[in-house]
Structures are given as C-alpha cells and as structure tokens.
CSV table of C-alpha atoms and ligand atoms in Angstrom, one decimal:
chain,number,residue,atom,x,y,z
O,132,MET,CA,-0.1,-0.1,0.1
O,133,ARG,CA,1.4,3.3,-1.2
O,134,LYS,CA,1.6,6.0,1.6
O,135,ILE,CA,1.3,10.1,1.4
O,136,LEU,CA,3.1,12.5,2.8
O,137,VAL,CA,0.9,15.0,4.5
O,138,SER,CA,0.8,18.0,6.4
O,139,GLU,CA,-0.1,17.2,10.0
O,140,CYS,CA,-2.5,20.1,10.6
O,141,LEU,CA,-4.2,18.1,8.1
O,142,TYR,CA,-4.3,14.9,9.5
O,143,GLY,CA,-5.1,16.4,12.8
O,144,GLY,CA,-5.2,15.3,16.3
O,145,ARG,CA,-2.2,17.4,17.4
O,146,PRO,CA,-2.9,21.0,17.4
O,147,VAL,CA,0.8,21.9,15.4
O,148,ARG,CA,-0.2,25.3,14.2
O,149,TYR,CA,1.4,28.7,14.8
O,150,ASP,CA,-1.5,29.6,16.5
O,151,GLY,CA,-2.4,26.1,18.6
O,152,GLY,CA,-5.0,25.1,16.3
O,153,GLU,CA,-5.2,22.7,13.4
O,154,LYS,CA,-6.8,22.1,9.8
O,155,ALA,CA,-7.9,18.9,10.2
O,156,GLU,CA,-9.4,18.1,6.6
O,157,THR,CA,-13.1,16.7,6.2
O,158,ASP,CA,-12.6,15.4,2.7
O,159,GLN,CA,-14.0,11.7,2.4
O,160,VAL,CA,-11.3,10.4,0.4
O,161,PHE,CA,-8.8,11.8,2.7
O,162,LEU,CA,-10.1,10.4,5.7
O,163,LYS,CA,-10.6,6.8,4.1
O,164,TRP,CA,-6.9,7.4,3.2
O,165,LYS,CA,-6.4,8.3,7.0
O,166,GLU,CA,-8.4,5.1,8.2
O,167,GLU,CA,-6.3,2.9,5.8
O,168,GLY,CA,-3.0,3.9,7.4
O,169,ARG,CA,-1.4,5.1,4.5
O,170,LEU,CA,-0.9,9.0,5.7
O,171,VAL,CA,2.4,9.8,7.1
O,172,PRO,CA,2.2,13.2,9.1
O,173,VAL,CA,4.4,15.5,9.0
O,174,CYS,CA,4.8,19.3,10.4
O,175,PRO,CA,7.9,21.0,9.2
O,176,GLU,CA,7.4,24.0,11.2
O,177,VAL,CA,7.4,21.7,14.3
O,178,PHE,CA,10.0,19.5,12.9
O,179,GLY,CA,12.6,22.7,12.5
O,180,GLY,CA,12.5,23.1,16.5
O,181,LEU,CA,9.7,25.6,16.3
O,182,PRO,CA,7.2,26.0,19.1
O,183,ILE,CA,3.8,25.8,19.6
O,184,PRO,CA,2.2,28.4,19.3
O,185,ARG,CA,5.0,30.8,17.5
O,186,PRO,CA,4.9,33.9,16.3
O,187,GLU,CA,3.1,33.9,12.7
O,188,ALA,CA,6.0,33.6,9.5
O,189,GLN,CA,6.1,34.5,5.8
O,190,ARG,CA,8.6,33.9,2.8
O,191,ILE,CA,10.2,36.8,1.8
O,192,GLY,CA,12.0,35.6,-0.9
O,193,ASP,CA,14.5,32.7,-0.1
O,194,ARG,CA,14.2,33.8,3.7
O,195,VAL,CA,11.6,33.4,6.5
O,196,MET,CA,10.9,36.2,8.5
O,197,ASN,CA,8.6,35.9,11.5
O,198,ILE,CA,5.9,38.8,12.4
O,199,GLU,CA,8.6,39.9,15.0
O,200,GLY,CA,11.2,40.6,12.0
O,201,LYS,CA,13.4,36.9,13.6
O,202,ASP,CA,14.6,35.4,10.5
O,203,VAL,CA,13.7,31.6,11.3
O,204,THR,CA,14.9,30.4,7.5
O,205,GLU,CA,17.2,27.5,9.2
O,206,ALA,CA,14.4,26.0,11.3
O,207,TYR,CA,12.3,26.0,8.1
O,208,GLN,CA,15.3,24.2,5.9
O,209,ARG,CA,16.0,21.7,9.1
O,210,GLY,CA,12.2,20.8,8.8
O,211,ALA,CA,11.6,20.3,5.2
O,212,ALA,CA,15.3,18.5,5.4
O,213,GLU,CA,13.0,16.2,8.1
O,214,ALA,CA,9.9,15.8,6.0
O,215,LEU,CA,12.0,14.7,3.2
O,216,ARG,CA,14.0,12.3,4.9
O,217,LEU,CA,10.3,10.7,5.5
O,218,ALA,CA,9.3,11.2,2.4
O,219,LYS,CA,11.8,8.6,1.2
O,220,GLU,CA,11.5,6.4,3.9
O,221,HIS,CA,8.2,5.9,3.3
O,222,ASP,CA,8.4,5.8,-0.4
O,223,ALA,CA,5.4,8.1,-0.6
O,224,ALA,CA,3.4,8.0,-3.5
O,225,PHE,CA,2.9,12.1,-3.2
O,226,CYS,CA,2.4,14.5,-0.6
O,227,ILE,CA,-0.4,16.8,0.1
O,228,LEU,CA,0.6,19.8,2.0
O,229,LYS,CA,-1.5,23.2,3.9
O,230,GLN,CA,-2.0,25.4,1.1
O,231,GLY,CA,-0.7,29.3,2.0
O,232,SER,CA,1.8,28.2,4.8
O,233,PRO,CA,5.5,29.2,4.3
O,234,ALA,CA,6.5,25.9,5.0
O,235,CYS,CA,3.6,23.5,2.9
O,236,GLY,CA,2.2,26.0,0.2
O,237,SER,CA,2.4,24.4,-2.8
O,238,ARG,CA,0.7,26.6,-5.2
O,239,MET,CA,-0.4,30.2,-3.1
O,240,ILE,CA,1.9,31.6,0.2
O,241,HIS,CA,1.3,35.1,1.9
O,242,ASP,CA,3.2,37.9,0.1
O,243,GLY,CA,5.3,38.3,3.4
O,244,THR,CA,3.5,41.5,4.6
O,245,PHE,CA,1.6,40.1,7.0
O,246,SER,CA,-1.2,41.7,5.8
O,247,GLY,CA,-3.3,38.3,4.6
O,248,ARG,CA,-2.5,39.0,1.2
O,249,LYS,CA,-1.6,35.7,-1.1
O,250,ILE,CA,0.5,35.6,-4.0
O,251,PRO,CA,1.6,32.7,-6.3
O,252,GLY,CA,4.3,30.5,-4.6
O,253,GLN,CA,5.6,27.7,-2.6
O,254,GLY,CA,6.7,27.0,1.1
O,255,VAL,CA,10.5,25.5,1.9
O,256,ALA,CA,9.3,22.1,2.3
O,257,ALA,CA,6.9,22.1,-0.5
O,258,GLU,CA,9.8,23.5,-3.1
O,259,LEU,CA,12.3,20.9,-1.4
O,260,LEU,CA,10.0,18.0,-2.1
O,261,ARG,CA,9.5,19.0,-5.3
O,262,GLY,CA,13.1,19.2,-6.3
O,263,ALA,CA,14.1,16.1,-5.1
O,264,GLY,CA,11.0,14.5,-7.3
O,265,PHE,CA,8.0,14.1,-5.0
O,266,THR,CA,4.5,15.5,-6.7
O,267,VAL,CA,3.1,18.2,-3.9
O,268,PHE,CA,-0.7,18.6,-4.1
O,269,GLY,CA,-2.5,21.3,-1.8
O,270,GLU,CA,-5.7,20.1,0.3
O,271,ASP,CA,-7.5,21.8,-2.6
O,272,GLN,CA,-6.5,19.3,-5.1
O,273,MET,CA,-7.8,16.3,-3.2
O,274,ASP,CA,-9.3,14.8,-6.8
O,275,GLU,CA,-6.1,15.2,-8.5
O,276,ALA,CA,-4.2,13.6,-5.5
O,277,ALA,CA,-7.1,10.6,-5.9
O,278,ALA,CA,-6.6,10.2,-9.6
O,279,CYS,CA,-2.9,10.1,-8.9
O,280,LEU,CA,-2.9,7.6,-6.7
O,281,ALA,CA,-5.2,5.3,-8.4
O,282,GLN,CA,-3.0,5.6,-11.6
O,283,LEU,CA,0.0,5.0,-9.7
O,284,GLU,CA,-1.5,1.7,-8.2
O,285,GLN,CA,-3.1,0.8,-11.6
O,286,ALA,CA,0.5,1.0,-12.8
O,287,GLU,CA,2.1,-1.0,-10.0
O,288,GLN,CA,-0.3,-3.9,-9.9
O,289,PRO,CA,1.5,-7.3,-11.0
O,290,LEU,CA,0.8,-8.7,-14.4
O,291,LYS,CA,-2.0,-11.4,-14.9
M,410,SF4,FE1,0.7,22.5,8.9
M,410,SF4,FE2,2.6,22.9,7.5
M,410,SF4,FE3,2.5,24.7,9.3
M,410,SF4,FE4,3.2,22.0,10.2
M,410,SF4,S1,4.2,23.5,9.0
M,410,SF4,S2,1.4,23.9,11.1
M,410,SF4,S3,2.0,21.2,8.7
M,410,SF4,S4,0.6,24.4,7.3
C-alpha cells in the first residue's frame, strides 16, 4: 500500500499550527486514506524546532521572517529536510500539504507583508520535496491526488 506524506495540521489530532490550532481535513477520500493507515503526518515547522504556538512567519524571497522580524529560515530548512527524509523513508506516492503556509504551501503563499494577501509561490518544504522529485498537491486538489494514486496503483499491479 503506497503511503502519502501529509501536513500534520490536515491530519489532525495534534494542534501544531502557529496559532495552536489545526485544520483537520474532512474530505471523505482523505479520511479513508487516514483510516487505511496510508498517511504519514509531518509538520516541518515543528520538526525544525519551532514551538507551538509561535509567531506567524512568511516567506520573503529565499528567507522566512516571523512577524517579530526574526529570521527563522534555518528552522524551516531543517524541518523541510526532515519532511523529505520521511517522504523517502516511506517511499511516499506524493504529498498533500496545507496551502498558504511558508513551509507547506504548494501553489499560494502569503506575500511577506503580514497583511493577509497571498501570491503564487511555494513553501520551503514543498519546494524541497518537489526538487527531490515528489509531486506536491494542496488540500484543495484532493480529486487530482485521488486520480494520481489510482493511476500509480494501476501501474504497479502485477501482470496477470
Ligand atoms: Fe501545518 Fe505545515 Fe504549518 Fe505544520 S508547517 S502547521 S504541517 S502548514
């Protein structure tokens, strides 16, 4: 059974977000995968050593700055490396990461002004995973992720 790397705040059960909350995904396909034991939850921000809760942070170019003006890039890089290590260890079919996050965003991130505006872009972990060859979906692309898994499992079926 192929595993899927997912953002821990989507997996639910541990409030890992910067604000001490979670965003547990309620999509039926996601919940079925969770029940099957396919999902490998990762929180790159917590893996990087950041506390819960923590000051909000956003990407500004190649750096990640928190709202207090502290450069937290190294924590994001450490956490991304650990997420990649787990993706490889579990031979993940692909990843489903929380959209908008400076670590996990796969298509959209905040624009670095802490004003709520989003721009096209990706988080540090999403970028590292993609660079290593993993496909990364957002939680807003569950249909595409399901189609991708069906295709992979079809291709991996032994010939009769
Ligand atoms: Fe969720 Fe990713 Fe942020 Fe962790 S780093 S709280 S998994 S979006």
